[in-house]
Amino acid sequence: MKKYDYIILGTGPAAYQLIKLLATQHKSILAIESGLFGGTCPNVGCEPKIYLDGAVQAALLSKQLEGHGIEQAATMNWSQLMREKKERFASWANETRKNISKVCDVISGSAHFIDWQTIEANRHYFQGNKIIIATGRRPHELSIPGAKFVHDSSDVLSLNKLPEHVTFIGGGYVAMELATFLAAAGSQVTILVRGDRVLRHFYQKYSRELVVRMKQRGIQFEFETEPTRITQLSDKYVVELNQDGPIVTDYVVNASGRMPNIEKLDLSAAQIDYSTRGIDVDRHLQTNVKNIYAIGDVTSQDVPNLTPVAEFQAQYLFNSLEKGLTQPINYPSIGTGVFAFPQLAQAGINPDSVLEDGDNFEIREYELSQSSLYAGQKEKGLLTVVYDKANYIVGVSEISMSAVNDINYFVPIIGLRINKNEWHRNVLPIYPALADKIEGILR
């Protein structure tokens, strides 16, 4: 039985970052991957998504400006765009495996616990002084008749032929972004939302506004609606609903959420605590078993499941295990965005959480479209800023064509608690741009 300093389950952003760091300490490492090396983000997630988003944003913005200085809007060639996307990303998994193989042992296959320090993979046993679980998440599985007919986000991001009509199940990141992409390319899109709102973790005023604007582009929303059965009818699919009549569609996408990859790990063999939300860890990212840790999306922590968060956890764990750091993890200001059209983005405190707390917080809204900076955009941009009692910015939310980049200006302002005098003394940003206008928003 071969023994290692570290056994790492998974090779996604959290694991990949940790492997690179541990390799600098000349530790013996075994990495075990049951799927694509590199995980979701670089293969079938944020990287290919943002590649497609570039074309989508250009096409939709040109359509918005048609008749306002643009004579003819751009049209998307989905098949060509997908071919180029595949050429760019097809080799990433193999390249990631090669990179990892240079610094540690690698196994392709499923792994599961035998006990608190022993792992079995491909009928071989391995022991680790420390074991790190970083197996990530996968799409939530539907439990309705005909679930075998649905596709997930990975399928959409490799879809060669554009369907005429697409039905999404869910109202989160995946549904809102991919629906935007497919509708921009020419598909008719329907989104089924179980509750009465989309993007529950975002400022709801702007989430509702995003729905309005997507509807204006022909995307249909059915709220408080769930599929009860999916059947095949020739080359189409019939989605039966809990209310109203069925939907006949060409393609069904399950975007109902993601679940932790833990079922095959046999966590109970190592007596590791977990729930349907993921693996439980303390503020040192340690499970209830002293030599076993978990990082990335597989944990049950109440933090956004984002690649930068996963990499931050990897850096923290490295410093804790190898550099003697004893303080618990302290998350910085985290920005997050939805790459729809327009974009939604936010950082810090969500205005919804302090709407009734006027004694400790003040909320102000700024209409960005009043600025000449946004004259070339025909949809209104809105920014909401949350101030604390000391007049520091503690939260921002925005809906606009450039919300993601705009909010990134505010992440360091929130994290570093910068006031107007400090900004004026230390910063001269590019003019004209939103950063130039931040001084007027700072107190």
PDB file of C-alpha atoms in Angstrom, residues 64 80 105 125 159 166 185 211 215 241 256 260 262 274 277 281 287 294 347 367 372-373 420:
ATOM      1  CA  GLN A  64     -30.039  47.364 -29.258  1.00  0.00           C
ATOM      2  CA  GLN A  80     -19.377  28.224 -36.221  1.00  0.00           C
ATOM      3  CA  ASP A 105       1.009  10.953  -8.990  1.00  0.00           C
ATOM      4  CA  TYR A 125      -5.372   1.079  -1.818  1.00  0.00           C
ATOM      5  CA  LEU A 159     -24.426  21.933 -28.538  1.00  0.00           C
ATOM      6  CA  VAL A 166     -35.504  25.242 -25.648  1.00  0.00           C
ATOM      7  CA  ALA A 185     -28.554  32.912 -31.318  1.00  0.00           C
ATOM      8  CA  VAL A 211     -36.773  39.282 -16.097  1.00  0.00           C
ATOM      9  CA  LYS A 215     -39.174  39.105 -21.667  1.00  0.00           C
ATOM     10  CA  LEU A 241     -46.508  20.839 -15.811  1.00  0.00           C
ATOM     11  CA  SER A 256     -32.489  23.308 -11.251  1.00  0.00           C
ATOM     12  CA  PRO A 260     -22.191  18.038  -4.019  1.00  0.00           C
ATOM     13  CA  ILE A 262     -20.189  12.933  -2.382  1.00  0.00           C
ATOM     14  CA  TYR A 274     -22.072  15.712   5.776  1.00  0.00           C
ATOM     15  CA  ARG A 277     -25.685  20.686   1.301  1.00  0.00           C
ATOM     16  CA  VAL A 281     -16.110  21.811   7.772  1.00  0.00           C
ATOM     17  CA  THR A 287     -13.960  18.020   8.771  1.00  0.00           C
ATOM     18  CA  ALA A 294     -12.669  19.730   2.287  1.00  0.00           C
ATOM     19  CA  ALA A 347     -20.510  42.622  -3.800  1.00  0.00           C
ATOM     20  CA  GLU A 367     -29.160  55.937 -12.468  1.00  0.00           C
ATOM     21  CA  SER A 372     -22.698  60.439 -21.132  1.00  0.00           C
ATOM     22  CA  LEU A 373     -20.637  57.303 -20.516  1.00  0.00           C
ATOM     23  CA  LYS A 420     -13.611  59.623  -0.401  1.00  0.00           C
TER      24      LYS A 420
END
